[in-house]
Short mmCIF file of C-alpha atoms (C1' of nucleotides) in Angstrom, two decimals:
data_model
loop_
_atom_site.label_atom_id
_atom_site.label_comp_id
_atom_site.label_asym_id
_atom_site.label_seq_id
_atom_site.Cartn_x
_atom_site.Cartn_y
_atom_site.Cartn_z
CA UNK A 1 -28.66 93.38 38.21
CA UNK A 2 -31.62 91.67 35.52
CA UNK A 3 -34.92 92.03 35.61
CA UNK A 4 -36.92 89.21 36.82
CA UNK A 5 -38.91 88.31 32.95
CA UNK A 6 -42.63 87.68 33.93
CA UNK A 7 -45.30 86.29 31.27
CA UNK A 8 -49.02 86.83 31.13
CA UNK A 9 -51.97 84.49 30.03
CA UNK A 10 -54.41 86.31 30.91
CA UNK A 11 -58.07 86.41 28.38
CA UNK A 12 -59.32 89.79 29.81
CA UNK A 13 -58.51 92.16 28.03
CA UNK A 14 -58.52 94.90 30.10
CA UNK A 15 -56.70 93.02 32.81
CA UNK A 16 -53.94 92.41 30.14
CA UNK A 17 -53.58 95.85 28.64
CA UNK A 18 -53.30 97.05 33.15
CA UNK A 19 -50.49 94.71 33.61
CA UNK A 20 -49.17 96.06 30.42
CA UNK A 21 -49.11 99.98 31.57
CA UNK A 22 -48.63 99.66 35.36
CA UNK A 23 -45.46 96.95 34.79
CA UNK A 24 -43.29 99.73 33.05
CA UNK A 25 -43.23 101.10 36.29
CA UNK A 26 -40.76 99.07 37.94
CA UNK A 27 -37.02 98.30 37.18
CA UNK A 28 -36.94 94.97 38.45
CA UNK A 29 -39.95 93.04 36.41
CA UNK A 30 -40.09 93.22 33.28
CA UNK A 31 -43.53 92.04 31.30
CA UNK A 32 -42.12 90.36 28.06
CA UNK A 33 -45.26 88.38 26.52
CA UNK A 34 -48.60 88.15 26.98
CA UNK A 35 -51.01 86.31 25.54
CA UNK A 36 -55.18 85.58 25.70
CA UNK A 37 -55.08 81.70 25.94
CA UNK A 38 -53.25 78.65 26.71
CA UNK A 39 -52.36 77.11 24.17
CA UNK A 40 -51.68 80.58 22.41
CA UNK A 41 -49.11 80.67 25.48
CA UNK A 42 -47.61 77.31 25.19
CA UNK A 43 -46.85 77.77 21.39
CA UNK A 44 -44.85 80.48 22.27
CA UNK A 45 -43.03 79.28 25.09
CA UNK A 46 -41.95 76.26 23.08
CA UNK A 47 -40.76 78.33 19.85
CA UNK A 48 -38.82 80.41 22.22
CA UNK A 49 -35.00 80.20 23.00
CA UNK A 50 -33.70 78.71 26.55
CA UNK A 51 -32.49 82.67 27.23
CA UNK A 52 -35.82 83.94 26.44
CA UNK A 53 -38.19 82.61 28.13
CA UNK A 54 -39.59 83.86 31.22
CA UNK A 55 -38.54 83.52 34.98
CA UNK A 56 -42.52 83.93 35.66
CA UNK A 57 -45.75 82.58 34.07
CA UNK A 58 -48.78 84.69 35.92
CA UNK A 59 -51.98 82.52 34.99
CA UNK A 60 -55.71 83.12 34.91
CA UNK A 61 -56.74 80.46 35.88
CA UNK A 62 -59.87 80.54 33.93
CA UNK A 63 -58.86 80.24 30.68
CA UNK A 64 -61.59 79.99 27.29
CA UNK A 65 -60.00 76.74 25.67
CA UNK A 66 -56.90 75.14 28.22
CA UNK A 67 -57.96 75.49 31.06
CA UNK A 68 -55.20 77.53 33.53
CA UNK A 69 -54.72 73.99 35.54
CA UNK A 70 -54.26 72.45 32.59
CA UNK A 71 -51.75 74.67 31.10
CA UNK A 72 -49.55 74.54 34.64
CA UNK A 73 -49.30 71.11 34.26
CA UNK A 74 -48.17 71.32 30.78
CA UNK A 75 -45.59 74.54 31.52
CA UNK A 76 -44.31 72.52 34.49
CA UNK A 77 -43.77 69.46 32.57
CA UNK A 78 -42.10 71.03 29.68
CA UNK A 79 -40.55 73.76 31.90
CA UNK A 80 -39.78 73.22 35.35
CA UNK A 81 -38.08 75.98 36.25
CA UNK A 82 -40.56 78.30 35.51
CA UNK A 83 -42.54 79.24 37.78
CA UNK A 84 -46.50 80.15 37.48
CA UNK A 85 -48.82 82.30 39.57
CA UNK A 86 -52.02 81.89 39.62
CA UNK A 87 -54.87 83.92 38.92
CA UNK A 88 -58.12 83.85 40.38
CA UNK A 89 -61.47 86.15 41.03
CA UNK A 90 -62.22 83.47 43.86
CA UNK A 91 -61.11 81.95 45.99
CA UNK A 92 -62.33 78.35 45.35
CA UNK A 93 -61.07 75.67 46.90
CA UNK A 94 -61.47 72.98 44.57
CA UNK A 95 -59.09 75.23 41.81
CA UNK A 96 -56.71 76.13 44.32
CA UNK A 97 -56.33 72.30 45.58
CA UNK A 98 -55.64 71.75 41.65
CA UNK A 99 -53.72 74.75 41.06
CA UNK A 100 -51.63 73.53 43.76
CA UNK A 101 -51.45 69.96 41.69
CA UNK A 102 -50.47 70.86 38.84
CA UNK A 103 -47.60 72.69 40.39
CA UNK A 104 -48.24 76.91 40.65
CA UNK A 105 -46.73 78.07 43.87
CA UNK A 106 -48.12 81.51 43.97
CA UNK A 107 -51.98 82.77 44.42
CA UNK A 108 -53.20 86.31 43.39
CA UNK A 109 -56.69 87.97 44.07
CA UNK A 110 -57.42 89.71 40.38
CA UNK A 111 -58.48 92.62 42.83
CA UNK A 112 -54.87 92.76 44.03
CA UNK A 113 -53.01 95.95 43.68
CA UNK A 114 -50.21 96.20 41.10
CA UNK A 115 -48.22 97.01 44.17
CA UNK A 116 -49.34 93.02 45.93
CA UNK A 117 -48.66 91.70 42.79
CA UNK A 118 -44.96 93.15 42.25
CA UNK A 119 -44.24 91.86 45.09
CA UNK A 120 -45.20 88.75 44.84
CA UNK A 121 -43.33 88.36 41.69
CA UNK A 122 -40.57 89.11 43.59
CA UNK A 123 -41.34 87.04 46.34
CA UNK A 124 -42.36 83.93 44.18
CA UNK A 125 -38.82 84.34 42.27
CA UNK A 126 -36.37 84.52 45.83
CA UNK A 127 -38.65 80.75 46.40
CA UNK A 128 -41.22 81.42 48.20
CA UNK A 129 -44.91 80.45 47.76
CA UNK A 130 -47.25 84.36 47.72
CA UNK A 131 -50.19 83.61 48.95
CA UNK A 132 -53.19 85.40 50.54
CA UNK A 133 -54.12 85.00 54.18
CA UNK A 134 -57.01 82.84 52.80
CA UNK A 135 -55.73 80.62 51.03
CA UNK A 136 -52.73 79.89 53.33
CA UNK A 137 -55.13 78.93 55.35
CA UNK A 138 -57.16 76.43 53.41
CA UNK A 139 -53.66 74.67 52.47
CA UNK A 140 -52.72 74.31 55.83
CA UNK A 141 -56.14 72.92 56.37
CA UNK A 142 -55.71 70.67 53.11
CA UNK A 143 -52.61 69.16 54.25
CA UNK A 144 -54.04 68.96 58.01
CA UNK A 145 -56.97 66.93 56.67
CA UNK A 146 -55.52 64.98 53.64
CA UNK A 147 -53.43 63.08 55.44
CA UNK A 148 -55.87 61.98 57.69
CA UNK A 149 -57.99 60.93 54.30
CA UNK A 150 -58.33 57.72 53.31
CA UNK A 151 -60.30 56.12 49.40
CA UNK A 152 -62.78 58.15 47.65
CA UNK A 153 -63.07 61.61 49.09
CA UNK A 154 -64.35 65.48 48.56
CA UNK A 155 -62.51 68.31 48.27
CA UNK A 156 -65.39 70.50 49.67
CA UNK A 157 -65.70 67.94 53.10
CA UNK A 158 -62.10 67.63 53.40
CA UNK A 159 -61.52 71.13 54.26
CA UNK A 160 -63.48 70.61 56.52
CA UNK A 161 -63.45 68.83 60.30
CA UNK A 162 -63.15 65.23 59.37
CA UNK A 163 -65.90 63.93 61.40
CA UNK A 164 -69.62 63.42 60.58
CA UNK A 165 -72.11 66.70 60.93
CA UNK A 166 -73.77 64.61 62.93
CA UNK A 167 -77.10 65.68 61.51
CA UNK A 168 -80.53 64.78 62.81
CA UNK A 169 -83.25 62.95 61.17
CA UNK A 170 -85.44 65.94 61.08
CA UNK A 171 -82.43 67.73 60.47
CA UNK A 172 -81.67 65.67 57.18
CA UNK A 173 -84.68 66.30 55.99
CA UNK A 174 -84.80 70.08 56.15
CA UNK A 175 -81.36 69.67 54.74
CA UNK A 176 -83.30 68.26 51.87
CA UNK A 177 -85.66 70.67 51.50
CA UNK A 178 -83.11 73.13 51.26
CA UNK A 179 -81.29 71.57 48.56
CA UNK A 180 -84.62 71.32 46.84
CA UNK A 181 -85.35 75.06 47.25
CA UNK A 182 -87.70 74.91 49.52
CA UNK A 183 -88.68 78.25 51.73
CA UNK A 184 -89.04 78.46 55.33
CA UNK A 185 -92.82 78.75 54.30
CA UNK A 186 -92.98 76.06 52.37
CA UNK A 187 -91.30 73.46 54.62
CA UNK A 188 -93.30 74.41 57.13
CA UNK A 189 -96.22 73.67 55.39
CA UNK A 190 -94.92 70.44 54.05
CA UNK A 191 -93.89 69.64 57.68
CA UNK A 192 -96.66 70.78 59.43
CA UNK A 193 -94.30 72.56 61.97
CA UNK A 194 -93.89 76.72 62.24
CA UNK A 195 -91.60 78.37 60.28
CA UNK A 196 -90.29 79.29 63.40
CA UNK A 197 -88.85 76.42 63.82
CA UNK A 198 -87.82 75.38 60.58
CA UNK A 199 -85.76 78.20 61.01
CA UNK A 200 -84.12 77.52 64.42
CA UNK A 201 -83.36 73.28 62.18
CA UNK A 202 -81.36 75.54 59.34
CA UNK A 203 -79.33 77.64 62.07
CA UNK A 204 -78.51 74.52 63.60
CA UNK A 205 -77.86 73.10 60.47
CA UNK A 206 -76.13 75.90 59.41
CA UNK A 207 -73.60 75.68 62.28
CA UNK A 208 -72.81 71.61 62.38
CA UNK A 209 -71.92 72.46 58.80
CA UNK A 210 -69.82 75.52 59.24
CA UNK A 211 -71.36 77.50 57.23
CA UNK A 212 -73.27 80.64 57.33
CA UNK A 213 -75.83 80.76 53.87
CA UNK A 214 -78.37 78.16 52.10
CA UNK A 215 -75.82 78.25 49.14
CA UNK A 216 -72.95 76.98 51.21
CA UNK A 217 -75.06 74.79 52.59
CA UNK A 218 -76.81 73.56 49.32
CA UNK A 219 -72.93 72.61 48.51
CA UNK A 220 -72.01 70.96 51.16
CA UNK A 221 -74.64 68.70 51.74
CA UNK A 222 -74.81 67.62 47.34
CA UNK A 223 -70.87 67.62 47.82
CA UNK A 224 -71.35 64.97 50.77
CA UNK A 225 -73.81 63.37 49.63
CA UNK A 226 -76.10 64.29 52.66
CA UNK A 227 -78.95 64.14 50.67
CA UNK B 1 -62.50 97.54 69.94
CA UNK B 2 -61.58 94.67 72.23
CA UNK B 3 -57.57 94.35 71.86
CA UNK B 4 -56.51 90.62 70.75
CA UNK B 5 -55.82 88.70 73.35
CA UNK B 6 -52.43 86.70 72.97
CA UNK B 7 -50.76 83.97 75.64
CA UNK B 8 -46.62 83.10 75.33
CA UNK B 9 -45.25 79.69 75.89
CA UNK B 10 -41.88 80.40 75.95
CA UNK B 11 -39.07 78.42 78.08
CA UNK B 12 -36.24 81.21 76.78
CA UNK B 13 -36.46 83.82 79.79
CA UNK B 14 -35.05 86.45 78.21
CA UNK B 15 -36.99 86.05 75.42
CA UNK B 16 -40.91 85.98 77.33
CA UNK B 17 -39.33 89.38 79.10
CA UNK B 18 -38.98 90.87 75.45
CA UNK B 19 -42.84 90.12 74.71
CA UNK B 20 -43.94 91.86 78.26
CA UNK B 21 -42.10 95.09 77.19
CA UNK B 22 -42.72 95.12 73.53
CA UNK B 23 -45.82 94.14 73.61
CA UNK B 24 -46.97 97.21 75.45
CA UNK B 25 -46.89 99.16 72.93
CA UNK B 26 -49.47 97.95 70.40
CA UNK B 27 -52.41 98.85 71.10
CA UNK B 28 -54.88 95.89 70.02
CA UNK B 29 -52.38 93.65 70.83
CA UNK B 30 -52.26 93.11 74.76
CA UNK B 31 -50.15 89.69 75.83
CA UNK B 32 -52.19 88.48 78.79
CA UNK B 33 -50.10 85.32 80.70
CA UNK B 34 -46.81 84.04 79.90
CA UNK B 35 -45.83 80.41 80.38
CA UNK B 36 -41.99 79.00 80.87
CA UNK B 37 -43.80 75.16 79.87
CA UNK B 38 -46.43 73.34 77.84
CA UNK B 39 -47.87 72.02 81.39
CA UNK B 40 -47.49 75.44 83.05
CA UNK B 41 -50.14 77.07 80.18
CA UNK B 42 -52.58 73.74 80.24
CA UNK B 43 -53.07 73.80 83.81
CA UNK B 44 -53.91 77.52 82.99
CA UNK B 45 -56.02 77.48 80.23
CA UNK B 46 -58.03 74.67 81.84
CA UNK B 47 -58.44 77.32 85.11
CA UNK B 48 -59.53 79.68 82.73
CA UNK B 49 -63.10 81.84 82.96
CA UNK B 50 -64.16 81.20 79.26
CA UNK B 51 -64.70 84.76 78.41
CA UNK B 52 -60.69 85.33 80.14
CA UNK B 53 -59.17 82.15 77.52
CA UNK B 54 -56.91 84.11 74.41
CA UNK B 55 -57.25 84.61 71.10
CA UNK B 56 -54.13 83.21 70.28
CA UNK B 57 -51.46 81.15 72.20
CA UNK B 58 -47.85 82.02 70.69
CA UNK B 59 -45.94 78.51 70.98
CA UNK B 60 -42.42 77.81 71.26
CA UNK B 61 -42.18 74.22 69.30
CA UNK B 62 -39.10 73.23 71.68
CA UNK B 63 -39.70 73.27 75.25
CA UNK B 64 -38.91 71.44 78.40
CA UNK B 65 -41.46 68.16 79.39
CA UNK B 66 -44.08 68.27 77.32
CA UNK B 67 -42.93 69.64 73.55
CA UNK B 68 -44.85 72.97 71.61
CA UNK B 69 -46.46 70.37 69.37
CA UNK B 70 -48.18 67.71 71.86
CA UNK B 71 -49.68 71.90 74.26
CA UNK B 72 -50.64 72.08 70.64
CA UNK B 73 -52.64 69.03 70.43
CA UNK B 74 -54.15 69.63 73.75
CA UNK B 75 -54.32 72.89 73.07
CA UNK B 76 -56.79 72.65 69.72
CA UNK B 77 -58.88 69.59 71.37
CA UNK B 78 -59.54 70.97 74.63
CA UNK B 79 -60.16 74.81 73.18
CA UNK B 80 -60.74 74.76 69.22
CA UNK B 81 -61.04 78.62 68.77
CA UNK B 82 -57.87 79.54 70.22
CA UNK B 83 -55.40 79.80 67.27
CA UNK B 84 -52.01 78.70 67.98
CA UNK B 85 -49.02 80.64 66.16
CA UNK B 86 -45.67 78.56 66.15
CA UNK B 87 -41.83 79.95 67.49
CA UNK B 88 -39.55 78.39 65.85
CA UNK B 89 -35.64 78.94 65.20
CA UNK B 90 -35.06 76.95 62.07
CA UNK B 91 -37.16 76.08 59.43
CA UNK B 92 -36.90 72.16 60.01
CA UNK B 93 -39.94 70.74 57.79
CA UNK B 94 -40.62 67.99 59.94
CA UNK B 95 -41.80 70.38 62.58
CA UNK B 96 -43.43 72.03 61.07
CA UNK B 97 -45.14 69.18 59.07
CA UNK B 98 -45.39 68.18 62.96
CA UNK B 99 -47.12 71.65 64.19
CA UNK B 100 -49.50 71.71 61.07
CA UNK B 101 -51.04 68.67 61.98
CA UNK B 102 -51.58 69.22 65.26
CA UNK B 103 -53.31 72.42 64.38
CA UNK B 104 -51.33 74.98 64.17
CA UNK B 105 -52.29 78.21 61.79
CA UNK B 106 -49.16 80.44 61.92
CA UNK B 107 -45.58 80.45 61.78
CA UNK B 108 -42.99 82.88 63.21
CA UNK B 109 -39.06 82.34 63.83
CA UNK B 110 -37.86 83.92 67.13
CA UNK B 111 -35.62 86.51 65.41
CA UNK B 112 -38.16 88.27 63.63
CA UNK B 113 -38.82 91.89 64.47
CA UNK B 114 -42.19 92.67 66.84
CA UNK B 115 -43.62 94.42 64.58
CA UNK B 116 -43.44 91.56 61.79
CA UNK B 117 -44.69 89.38 65.23
CA UNK B 118 -47.69 91.98 65.67
CA UNK B 119 -48.88 91.96 61.84
CA UNK B 120 -48.89 87.62 62.11
CA UNK B 121 -50.71 87.97 65.19
CA UNK B 122 -53.78 90.16 63.21
CA UNK B 123 -53.31 88.20 60.56
CA UNK B 124 -53.40 85.03 62.36
CA UNK B 125 -56.89 86.26 64.16
CA UNK B 126 -58.35 87.27 60.84
CA UNK B 127 -58.71 84.04 60.04
CA UNK B 128 -55.51 84.06 58.03
CA UNK B 129 -52.42 81.20 58.32
CA UNK B 130 -48.86 83.67 58.65
CA UNK B 131 -46.06 81.95 57.12
CA UNK B 132 -42.58 83.00 56.11
CA UNK B 133 -42.45 82.36 52.15
CA UNK B 134 -40.26 79.71 52.47
CA UNK B 135 -42.71 77.90 55.06
CA UNK B 136 -44.95 78.37 52.34
CA UNK B 137 -42.98 76.78 49.66
CA UNK B 138 -42.42 73.26 52.03
CA UNK B 139 -45.99 73.54 52.48
CA UNK B 140 -47.30 73.49 48.91
CA UNK B 141 -44.35 71.08 48.22
CA UNK B 142 -46.31 68.58 51.37
CA UNK B 143 -49.35 68.73 49.58
CA UNK B 144 -47.93 68.15 46.11
CA UNK B 145 -46.07 65.12 47.29
CA UNK B 146 -48.64 64.00 49.39
CA UNK B 147 -50.67 63.94 47.04
CA UNK B 148 -49.32 62.47 44.09
CA UNK B 149 -49.16 59.36 45.98
CA UNK B 150 -53.28 58.68 46.64
CA UNK B 151 -53.58 58.95 42.79
CA UNK B 152 -52.87 61.74 40.18
CA UNK B 153 -55.53 61.00 37.39
CA UNK B 154 -58.08 62.91 39.26
CA UNK B 155 -56.23 65.73 38.81
CA UNK B 156 -56.48 65.42 34.70
CA UNK B 157 -59.75 64.97 34.24
CA UNK B 158 -63.39 66.31 34.24
CA UNK B 159 -63.34 68.88 31.84
CA UNK B 160 -67.12 70.18 31.53
CA UNK B 161 -68.27 72.68 28.30
CA UNK B 162 -71.15 74.89 30.00
CA UNK B 163 -72.44 75.00 26.79
CA UNK B 164 -76.21 73.31 27.56
CA UNK B 165 -77.72 76.74 28.90
CA UNK B 166 -76.13 78.95 27.05
CA UNK B 167 -74.19 80.95 29.70
CA UNK B 168 -71.88 83.74 29.01
CA UNK B 169 -68.46 83.54 29.94
CA UNK B 170 -69.26 86.23 32.49
CA UNK B 171 -72.84 84.49 33.75
CA UNK B 172 -70.68 81.64 34.69
CA UNK B 173 -68.02 83.63 36.61
CA UNK B 174 -70.99 84.52 38.46
CA UNK B 175 -72.33 81.30 39.25
CA UNK B 176 -69.29 80.49 40.47
CA UNK B 177 -69.36 82.91 42.82
CA UNK B 178 -72.48 81.81 43.80
CA UNK B 179 -71.25 78.57 44.38
CA UNK B 180 -69.00 79.83 46.65
CA UNK B 181 -71.33 81.46 49.13
CA UNK B 182 -71.05 84.50 47.83
CA UNK B 183 -73.72 87.90 48.05
CA UNK B 184 -74.31 89.98 45.97
CA UNK B 185 -72.17 93.20 47.84
CA UNK B 186 -69.10 90.65 47.64
CA UNK B 187 -69.15 89.63 44.13
CA UNK B 188 -69.59 93.30 42.73
CA UNK B 189 -66.52 93.80 45.06
CA UNK B 190 -64.73 91.31 43.56
CA UNK B 191 -65.59 92.48 40.27
CA UNK B 192 -65.66 96.02 39.99
CA UNK B 193 -68.85 96.21 38.96
CA UNK B 194 -72.45 97.20 40.80
CA UNK B 195 -74.33 94.96 42.77
CA UNK B 196 -76.93 96.17 40.71
CA UNK B 197 -74.92 94.67 37.68
CA UNK B 198 -74.77 91.17 39.77
CA UNK B 199 -78.60 91.26 40.35
CA UNK B 200 -79.18 91.57 37.09
CA UNK B 201 -76.76 88.53 35.77
CA UNK B 202 -78.05 86.92 38.39
CA UNK B 203 -81.57 87.21 37.56
CA UNK B 204 -80.74 86.29 33.78
CA UNK B 205 -79.00 83.35 35.14
CA UNK B 206 -82.14 81.77 37.06
CA UNK B 207 -84.43 82.70 33.52
CA UNK B 208 -81.42 80.27 31.96
CA UNK B 209 -81.43 77.44 34.52
CA UNK B 210 -85.24 77.27 34.95
CA UNK B 211 -84.67 78.29 39.16
CA UNK B 212 -86.01 80.70 41.28
CA UNK B 213 -84.21 80.85 44.06
CA UNK B 214 -80.14 80.32 44.94
CA UNK B 215 -80.20 77.08 46.28
CA UNK B 216 -81.65 76.00 43.10
CA UNK B 217 -79.55 77.17 41.35
CA UNK B 218 -76.12 76.25 43.32
CA UNK B 219 -78.15 72.23 42.59
CA UNK B 220 -77.67 72.95 38.91
CA UNK B 221 -74.37 74.02 38.48
CA UNK B 222 -72.83 71.20 40.96
CA UNK B 223 -75.52 68.92 39.09
CA UNK B 224 -74.07 69.73 34.94
CA UNK B 225 -71.07 70.37 36.31
CA UNK B 226 -71.08 73.95 34.92
CA UNK B 227 -68.31 75.35 37.95
"C1'" DG C 1 -70.17 100.58 9.84
"C1'" DC C 2 -74.43 98.23 11.62
"C1'" DT C 3 -76.47 95.34 14.81
"C1'" DA C 4 -77.33 91.97 18.33
"C1'" DA C 5 -75.95 89.93 22.47
"C1'" DA C 6 -73.30 91.43 26.80
"C1'" DT C 7 -72.64 94.24 30.25
"C1'" DT C 8 -73.04 97.97 32.83
"C1'" DA C 9 -76.04 100.63 36.05
"C1'" DC C 10 -80.31 101.63 38.34
"C1'" DC C 11 -85.09 101.73 41.19
"C1'" DC C 12 -89.33 100.16 43.16
"C1'" DC C 13 -91.90 96.64 46.32
"C1'" DC C 14 -92.15 92.76 49.05
"C1'" DA C 15 -90.38 88.39 50.67
"C1'" DA C 16 -86.58 85.61 52.54
"C1'" DT C 17 -82.72 85.08 55.03
"C1'" DG C 18 -79.34 84.81 58.55
"C1'" DG C 19 -77.84 85.59 63.21
"C1'" DG C 20 -78.77 86.90 67.99
"C1'" DG C 21 -81.24 85.31 71.50
"C1'" DT C 22 -84.97 83.00 75.06
"C1'" DA C 23 -88.07 78.68 76.33
"C1'" DT C 24 -91.07 74.56 76.77
"C1'" DT C 25 -92.07 69.65 75.91
"C1'" DG C 26 -91.83 65.10 75.40
"C1'" DA C 27 -88.69 61.16 74.82
"C1'" DG C 28 -84.94 57.90 76.03
"C1'" DC C 29 -81.81 56.95 79.53
"C1'" DG C 30 -79.09 56.05 83.53
"C1'" DC D 1 -86.67 60.94 89.11
"C1'" DG D 2 -83.44 63.52 86.85
"C1'" DC D 3 -80.62 65.08 83.21
"C1'" DT D 4 -79.94 65.54 78.20
"C1'" DC D 5 -80.44 65.95 73.91
"C1'" DA D 6 -84.06 67.00 70.27
"C1'" DA D 7 -87.76 69.16 68.53
"C1'" DT D 8 -90.45 72.33 69.17
"C1'" DA D 9 -92.02 77.71 69.01
"C1'" DC D 10 -91.39 82.51 69.36
"C1'" DC D 11 -88.70 87.00 69.46
"C1'" DC D 12 -85.99 91.60 67.51
"C1'" DC D 13 -82.90 93.26 64.37
"C1'" DA D 14 -80.63 94.10 60.56
"C1'" DT D 15 -78.94 92.27 55.70
"C1'" DT D 16 -80.20 89.70 52.27
"C1'" DG D 17 -82.83 88.26 47.83
"C1'" DG D 18 -86.40 88.02 44.17
"C1'" DG D 19 -89.09 89.75 40.41
"C1'" DG D 20 -90.69 93.57 38.08
"C1'" DG D 21 -89.01 96.91 35.15
"C1'" DT D 22 -86.41 100.78 32.14
"C1'" DA D 23 -81.60 102.41 30.01
"C1'" DA D 24 -76.96 102.92 28.19
"C1'" DT D 25 -72.44 101.69 26.52
"C1'" DT D 26 -69.52 98.73 25.44
"C1'" DT D 27 -67.83 94.44 22.29
"C1'" DA D 28 -68.06 90.96 18.94
"C1'" DG D 29 -68.98 89.23 14.90
"C1'" DC D 30 -70.60 89.76 9.65
#
DNA sequence: GCTAAATTACCCCCAATGGGGTATTGAGCG
DNA sequence: CGCTCAATACCCCATTGGGGGTAATTTAGC
């Protein structure tokens, strides 16, 4: 039974080393090459004999120089039979979306245990699309809302229910304040209301934007052009 | 720990019976109702007190009368917090697609072992989207195909070099996390570093971006295309 | 091998935030 | 006139965040 040939594109030296060490324990998976950059990987693949190409490439999304996404695009163009598994630290919806568009068919988090990585490789090789549950959920949301979308859109917005947030005038005013980095205290002062009032408004804003932190509220506000 | 309340809509009598028998073995999952038709399920849900609504509905796609898909649409409209797990005999791509559009977030095959069903229920309840590998692959193809029709140019393009603030690779990584709404704790966990370390990095980031709050850091990051 | 930068880690103090809730008032509308 | 919604205000509790700092280790470049 021939082992699954895997190449790895990862700029983090210790993570590359970790893979090299840990994959040795698997009979059915063989780490045939590792690269620190997308350019290096493409150059090596171009020079490879077809029989020596990997079946799967583990691709870090964040790479110096050519991004993991651009590298994935190039690999899928040049070697359509190679499957690409994306590695990422965060489940950034924008990047996941771009990775899907680029042709990646698997997604892993960098802190997944090696056994899970190996299993995901097997699933990918068998024609599956391994991904975490939260990525799966995100993907379904993409599919659900993309289909109803028209014209110019934002990926962040499309993740949410495709209805207006229905923020009141006052709420938009306070959201504007959040985006400008104001605190409860400073907003209260500027609007001549109690900090308690500010807080209640912000709670309601969070609920309407479906977020639980200021950072995300700011992000939605900017991305959706609410302020 | 309250068990996950599950209802089942399944016209096949022996399968309903099998669920009733087999779910009794789980401590964390409680089968609270079974229905043979979509109409019966909707009627019962409408009459339920909010506290007695199920968390999850297992929905057969093929039902007499109102289809599983139509029932899912109605359930998601009336009870947006209820998650729907689709049951099907075959992985019919068209039905899967319609089920996704209807709002289902989980997919199972009728011959999946009960332990897999239970695990899928837990994953769904935890915010995931359990599905088989082949369904996952199909979903990605849907997403990839449909978005290509809407315009591919946006994919291959914007590359920002974040040299303006001279942030290190690690700092950019952490800034990415801020933009994603992560906390010190969650960032520390994901990056295998101490929360103290995260905090120090974030302090340095604030200094380089000339800001004093997360909201502003997020704003600068997005405005300047740093992440 | 040396040096600087990056990365890591820790501590203290205080402020700010988030989520749970309740409650009153005024404006607009049917 | 009663109802609904927005705006306002308050409370409790727990958690997170910001700014002040120090310090050791690692890495990369020369």
